[in-house]
Tab-separated table of N, CA and C in Angstrom:
chain	number	residue	atom	x	y	z
S	1	MET	N	160.332	-123.109	-10.719
S	1	MET	CA	159.141	-121.928	-10.731
S	1	MET	C	158.279	-121.261	-9.893
S	2	PRO	N	158.283	-119.847	-10.030
S	2	PRO	CA	156.837	-120.031	-8.673
S	2	PRO	C	155.765	-119.755	-10.470
S	3	ASN	N	154.616	-119.843	-9.411
S	3	ASN	CA	153.453	-119.951	-10.498
S	3	ASN	C	153.421	-118.638	-10.781
S	4	GLU	N	152.954	-118.327	-12.205
S	4	GLU	CA	152.714	-116.922	-12.678
S	4	GLU	C	151.020	-116.799	-11.333
S	5	PHE	N	150.950	-115.165	-10.805
S	5	PHE	CA	149.496	-114.661	-10.801
S	5	PHE	C	149.862	-113.704	-11.406
S	6	ARG	N	148.183	-113.362	-11.871
S	6	ARG	CA	148.090	-112.240	-12.850
S	6	ARG	C	147.029	-111.704	-11.355
S	7	SER	N	147.382	-109.651	-11.259
S	7	SER	CA	146.507	-109.035	-10.691
S	7	SER	C	145.146	-108.039	-11.615
S	8	PHE	N	144.725	-108.848	-11.981
S	8	PHE	CA	143.956	-107.809	-12.614
S	8	PHE	C	142.186	-108.167	-12.478
S	9	PRO	N	141.307	-107.034	-12.128
S	9	PRO	CA	140.275	-107.478	-11.888
S	9	PRO	C	139.647	-108.377	-14.010
S	10	PHE	N	138.660	-109.267	-13.053
S	10	PHE	CA	138.005	-109.813	-14.027
S	10	PHE	C	137.299	-110.559	-13.408
S	11	GLU	N	135.880	-111.432	-14.677
S	11	GLU	CA	134.967	-112.608	-14.373
S	11	GLU	C	135.490	-113.187	-14.682
S	12	ILE	N	135.224	-114.799	-14.346
S	12	ILE	CA	134.431	-115.784	-14.913
S	12	ILE	C	133.141	-116.001	-14.946
S	13	ARG	N	132.622	-116.682	-15.412
S	13	ARG	CA	131.006	-117.786	-14.562
S	13	ARG	C	130.904	-118.831	-15.731
S	14	ALA	N	130.168	-120.170	-14.954
S	14	ALA	CA	129.735	-120.978	-16.094
S	14	ALA	C	128.633	-120.744	-16.023
S	15	GLU	N	128.116	-121.260	-17.693
S	15	GLU	CA	126.892	-120.599	-18.345
S	15	GLU	C	126.043	-121.644	-18.969
S	16	GLY	N	124.477	-122.064	-18.519
S	16	GLY	CA	123.544	-122.776	-18.954
S	16	GLY	C	123.926	-124.571	-18.355
S	17	GLU	N	122.990	-125.593	-19.094
S	17	GLU	CA	123.147	-126.459	-18.163
S	17	GLU	C	123.682	-128.357	-18.878
S	18	GLY	N	124.352	-129.038	-18.108
S	18	GLY	CA	124.122	-130.679	-19.176
S	18	GLY	C	125.416	-130.151	-20.478
S	19	LYS	N	125.180	-131.088	-21.811
S	19	LYS	CA	125.955	-130.203	-22.464
S	19	LYS	C	125.765	-128.447	-23.406
S	20	GLU	N	125.408	-128.091	-22.974
S	20	GLU	CA	125.757	-126.837	-23.335
S	20	GLU	C	126.143	-125.833	-22.446
S	21	ALA	N	126.442	-126.485	-21.276
S	21	ALA	CA	127.138	-125.679	-19.835
S	21	ALA	C	128.580	-125.055	-21.032
S	22	ARG	N	129.373	-123.741	-20.153
S	22	ARG	CA	130.734	-123.079	-20.506
S	22	ARG	C	130.987	-121.935	-19.872
S	23	ILE	N	132.118	-121.482	-19.575
S	23	ILE	CA	132.640	-120.764	-19.593
S	23	ILE	C	133.043	-119.278	-19.785
S	24	VAL	N	132.375	-119.069	-19.537
S	24	VAL	CA	132.421	-117.096	-20.095
S	24	VAL	C	132.941	-116.051	-19.207
S	25	GLY	N	133.894	-115.114	-20.021
S	25	GLY	CA	134.448	-114.289	-19.127
S	25	GLY	C	136.261	-113.222	-20.188
S	26	HIS	N	136.615	-112.639	-19.382
S	26	HIS	CA	138.113	-111.667	-20.287
S	26	HIS	C	139.310	-112.640	-19.593
S	27	ALA	N	139.990	-113.262	-20.887
S	27	ALA	CA	140.956	-114.208	-20.416
S	27	ALA	C	142.370	-112.746	-19.941
S	28	ALA	N	141.823	-111.253	-20.277
S	28	ALA	CA	142.928	-110.000	-20.199
S	28	ALA	C	141.787	-108.854	-20.577
S	29	ILE	N	142.632	-107.964	-19.825
S	29	ILE	CA	141.787	-106.318	-19.045
S	29	ILE	C	142.674	-105.686	-20.294
S	30	PHE	N	142.649	-105.379	-20.747
S	30	PHE	CA	142.753	-103.629	-21.683
S	30	PHE	C	143.353	-102.544	-20.624
S	31	ASN	N	144.334	-102.158	-21.599
S	31	ASN	CA	144.612	-101.139	-20.837
S	31	ASN	C	144.646	-100.574	-18.519
S	32	THR	N	144.820	-102.048	-17.720
S	32	THR	CA	144.599	-102.286	-16.773
S	32	THR	C	146.321	-103.222	-16.257
S	33	PHE	N	147.157	-102.710	-15.552
S	33	PHE	CA	148.382	-103.465	-15.496
S	33	PHE	C	148.135	-104.819	-14.661
S	34	ALA	N	149.222	-105.701	-14.906
S	34	ALA	CA	148.649	-107.150	-14.142
S	34	ALA	C	150.394	-107.385	-13.028
S	35	THR	N	150.515	-107.603	-12.334
S	35	THR	CA	151.671	-108.072	-11.597
S	35	THR	C	152.075	-109.468	-12.009
S	36	ILE	N	153.268	-109.809	-12.791
S	36	ILE	CA	153.773	-111.002	-12.945
S	36	ILE	C	154.875	-111.074	-12.095
S	37	TRP	N	155.020	-111.691	-10.665
S	37	TRP	CA	156.537	-111.652	-10.398
S	37	TRP	C	156.828	-110.549	-9.744
S	38	ASP	N	158.437	-109.878	-10.460
S	38	ASP	CA	158.735	-108.697	-9.886
S	38	ASP	C	158.192	-107.724	-10.737
S	39	PHE	N	158.077	-107.666	-12.119
S	39	PHE	CA	157.436	-107.354	-12.840
S	39	PHE	C	155.602	-106.702	-13.515
S	40	ARG	N	155.691	-105.595	-14.442
S	40	ARG	CA	153.787	-105.303	-14.311
S	40	ARG	C	153.732	-105.618	-16.164
S	41	GLU	N	153.005	-105.837	-16.179
S	41	GLU	CA	152.511	-105.737	-17.649
S	41	GLU	C	151.140	-105.091	-17.903
S	42	GLN	N	150.657	-104.341	-19.055
S	42	GLN	CA	148.914	-104.030	-19.001
S	42	GLN	C	149.055	-104.475	-21.064
S	43	VAL	N	148.611	-104.467	-21.473
S	43	VAL	CA	148.174	-105.109	-22.739
S	43	VAL	C	147.507	-104.278	-23.246
S	44	ALA	N	147.153	-104.076	-24.641
S	44	ALA	CA	146.545	-103.107	-24.855
S	44	ALA	C	145.726	-103.350	-25.750
S	45	PRO	N	144.830	-102.147	-26.022
S	45	PRO	CA	143.426	-102.770	-27.262
S	45	PRO	C	143.974	-103.534	-28.273
S	46	GLY	N	143.619	-104.124	-28.723
S	46	GLY	CA	143.474	-105.006	-30.074
S	46	GLY	C	145.194	-105.971	-30.331
S	47	ALA	N	146.226	-106.538	-29.086
S	47	ALA	CA	146.941	-106.801	-29.139
S	47	ALA	C	146.986	-108.185	-29.344
S	48	PHE	N	145.236	-109.129	-29.254
S	48	PHE	CA	145.376	-110.187	-29.610
S	48	PHE	C	144.650	-110.448	-31.227
S	49	ARG	N	144.246	-109.228	-32.044
S	49	ARG	CA	143.305	-109.223	-33.204
S	49	ARG	C	143.120	-110.180	-34.170
S	50	LYS	N	145.158	-110.321	-34.753
S	50	LYS	CA	145.404	-111.517	-35.614
S	50	LYS	C	145.584	-112.618	-35.110
S	51	SER	N	145.868	-112.598	-34.138
S	51	SER	CA	145.919	-114.479	-33.308
S	51	SER	C	144.685	-114.692	-33.170
S	52	ILE	N	143.870	-114.386	-32.879
S	52	ILE	CA	142.558	-114.920	-33.119
S	52	ILE	C	142.548	-114.748	-34.143
S	53	GLY	N	142.446	-114.516	-35.271
S	53	GLY	CA	142.484	-114.095	-36.750
S	53	GLY	C	142.969	-115.337	-37.857
S	54	GLU	N	144.466	-116.173	-35.977
S	54	GLU	CA	144.705	-116.971	-37.661
S	54	GLU	C	145.323	-118.198	-36.837
S	55	ASP	N	145.937	-118.082	-35.641
S	55	ASP	CA	145.637	-118.573	-35.115
S	55	ASP	C	144.791	-119.887	-34.490
S	56	ASP	N	145.549	-121.271	-34.085
S	56	ASP	CA	145.191	-121.882	-33.344
S	56	ASP	C	144.961	-122.088	-32.105
S	57	ILE	N	144.213	-122.076	-31.828
S	57	ILE	CA	144.476	-121.225	-29.587
S	57	ILE	C	143.111	-122.165	-29.249
S	58	ARG	N	144.509	-122.700	-27.734
S	58	ARG	CA	143.604	-123.478	-26.985
S	58	ARG	C	143.029	-123.076	-25.751
S	59	ALA	N	142.510	-123.152	-24.807
S	59	ALA	CA	142.277	-122.640	-23.796
S	59	ALA	C	142.991	-123.923	-22.411
S	60	LEU	N	143.540	-123.473	-21.729
S	60	LEU	CA	143.864	-124.288	-20.707
S	60	LEU	C	143.677	-124.339	-19.909
S	61	PHE	N	143.271	-125.356	-18.932
S	61	PHE	CA	142.948	-124.855	-17.425
S	61	PHE	C	144.982	-125.764	-16.792
S	62	ASN	N	145.390	-124.062	-16.238
S	62	ASN	CA	146.479	-124.035	-14.870
S	62	ASN	C	147.216	-124.039	-15.602
S	63	HIS	N	147.127	-123.136	-17.439
S	63	HIS	CA	148.360	-123.539	-18.584
S	63	HIS	C	148.704	-124.794	-18.833
S	64	ASP	N	148.349	-125.814	-18.719
S	64	ASP	CA	148.664	-127.611	-18.540
S	64	ASP	C	148.174	-127.800	-19.464
S	65	ALA	N	148.727	-128.699	-20.051
S	65	ALA	CA	148.317	-128.788	-22.093
S	65	ALA	C	147.839	-129.963	-22.319
S	66	ASN	N	147.807	-130.689	-20.960
S	66	ASN	CA	147.036	-131.854	-20.380
S	66	ASN	C	145.564	-131.443	-20.121
S	67	TYR	N	144.964	-130.788	-20.260
S	67	TYR	CA	144.307	-130.331	-19.432
S	67	TYR	C	142.804	-128.963	-20.657
S	68	VAL	N	142.842	-129.747	-21.416
S	68	VAL	CA	142.559	-127.992	-22.641
S	68	VAL	C	140.304	-128.290	-22.792
S	69	LEU	N	140.525	-126.525	-22.564
S	69	LEU	CA	138.800	-126.339	-22.109
S	69	LEU	C	138.100	-126.109	-23.586
S	70	GLY	N	138.745	-125.791	-24.431
S	70	GLY	CA	138.444	-126.110	-25.825
S	70	GLY	C	139.311	-125.619	-26.913
S	71	ARG	N	139.449	-125.424	-28.200
S	71	ARG	CA	139.693	-124.357	-29.298
S	71	ARG	C	139.622	-123.963	-30.153
S	72	ASN	N	139.585	-123.231	-30.468
S	72	ASN	CA	139.094	-122.376	-31.478
S	72	ASN	C	138.723	-122.973	-33.231
S	73	ARG	N	139.820	-123.433	-33.341
S	73	ARG	CA	139.981	-124.461	-35.247
S	73	ARG	C	138.910	-125.961	-34.125
S	74	ALA	N	138.443	-125.985	-33.223
S	74	ALA	CA	137.997	-127.033	-32.846
S	74	ALA	C	135.838	-126.773	-33.504
S	75	GLY	N	135.905	-125.348	-32.584
S	75	GLY	CA	134.444	-125.104	-32.862
S	75	GLY	C	133.994	-125.094	-31.354
S	76	THR	N	135.181	-125.848	-30.481
S	76	THR	CA	134.762	-125.817	-29.242
S	76	THR	C	134.966	-124.150	-28.073
S	77	LEU	N	136.183	-123.345	-28.701
S	77	LEU	CA	136.480	-122.338	-27.610
S	77	LEU	C	135.566	-120.706	-29.061
S	78	LYS	N	135.336	-120.198	-28.363
S	78	LYS	CA	134.888	-118.989	-29.194
S	78	LYS	C	135.660	-118.148	-29.257
S	79	LEU	N	136.387	-116.973	-28.990
S	79	LEU	CA	137.242	-116.171	-28.568
S	79	LEU	C	136.988	-114.497	-30.048
S	80	SER	N	137.142	-113.502	-28.765
S	80	SER	CA	136.696	-112.452	-29.612
S	80	SER	C	137.042	-110.812	-28.722
S	81	GLU	N	137.582	-109.692	-29.078
S	81	GLU	CA	137.863	-108.600	-28.502
S	81	GLU	C	136.487	-107.618	-28.364
S	82	ASP	N	136.514	-106.970	-27.109
S	82	ASP	CA	135.977	-106.170	-26.862
S	82	ASP	C	136.305	-104.821	-26.355
S	83	GLU	N	136.085	-104.111	-25.877
S	83	GLU	CA	136.308	-102.898	-25.434
S	83	GLU	C	137.256	-102.921	-23.880
S	84	LYS	N	136.661	-104.275	-23.770
S	84	LYS	CA	137.108	-104.456	-22.482
S	84	LYS	C	138.466	-105.303	-22.172
């Protein structure tokens, strides 16, 4: 199966130094089409609200569960929705 490729505008940056270093950015941009293989998808505002409030979410490097960057229930991942 080919790797997933999402073509939407995004920004991810590293901030801080040492123990305070963190990755900051948007995992998805609302109302913008993303091309995934042979189809396109668009995420609506509010799509993640319930999951952010209820689920145990993990940020993974390259979608690989062996490389957990952070986890909301562990306090190492902070998630929120904004207008973007």
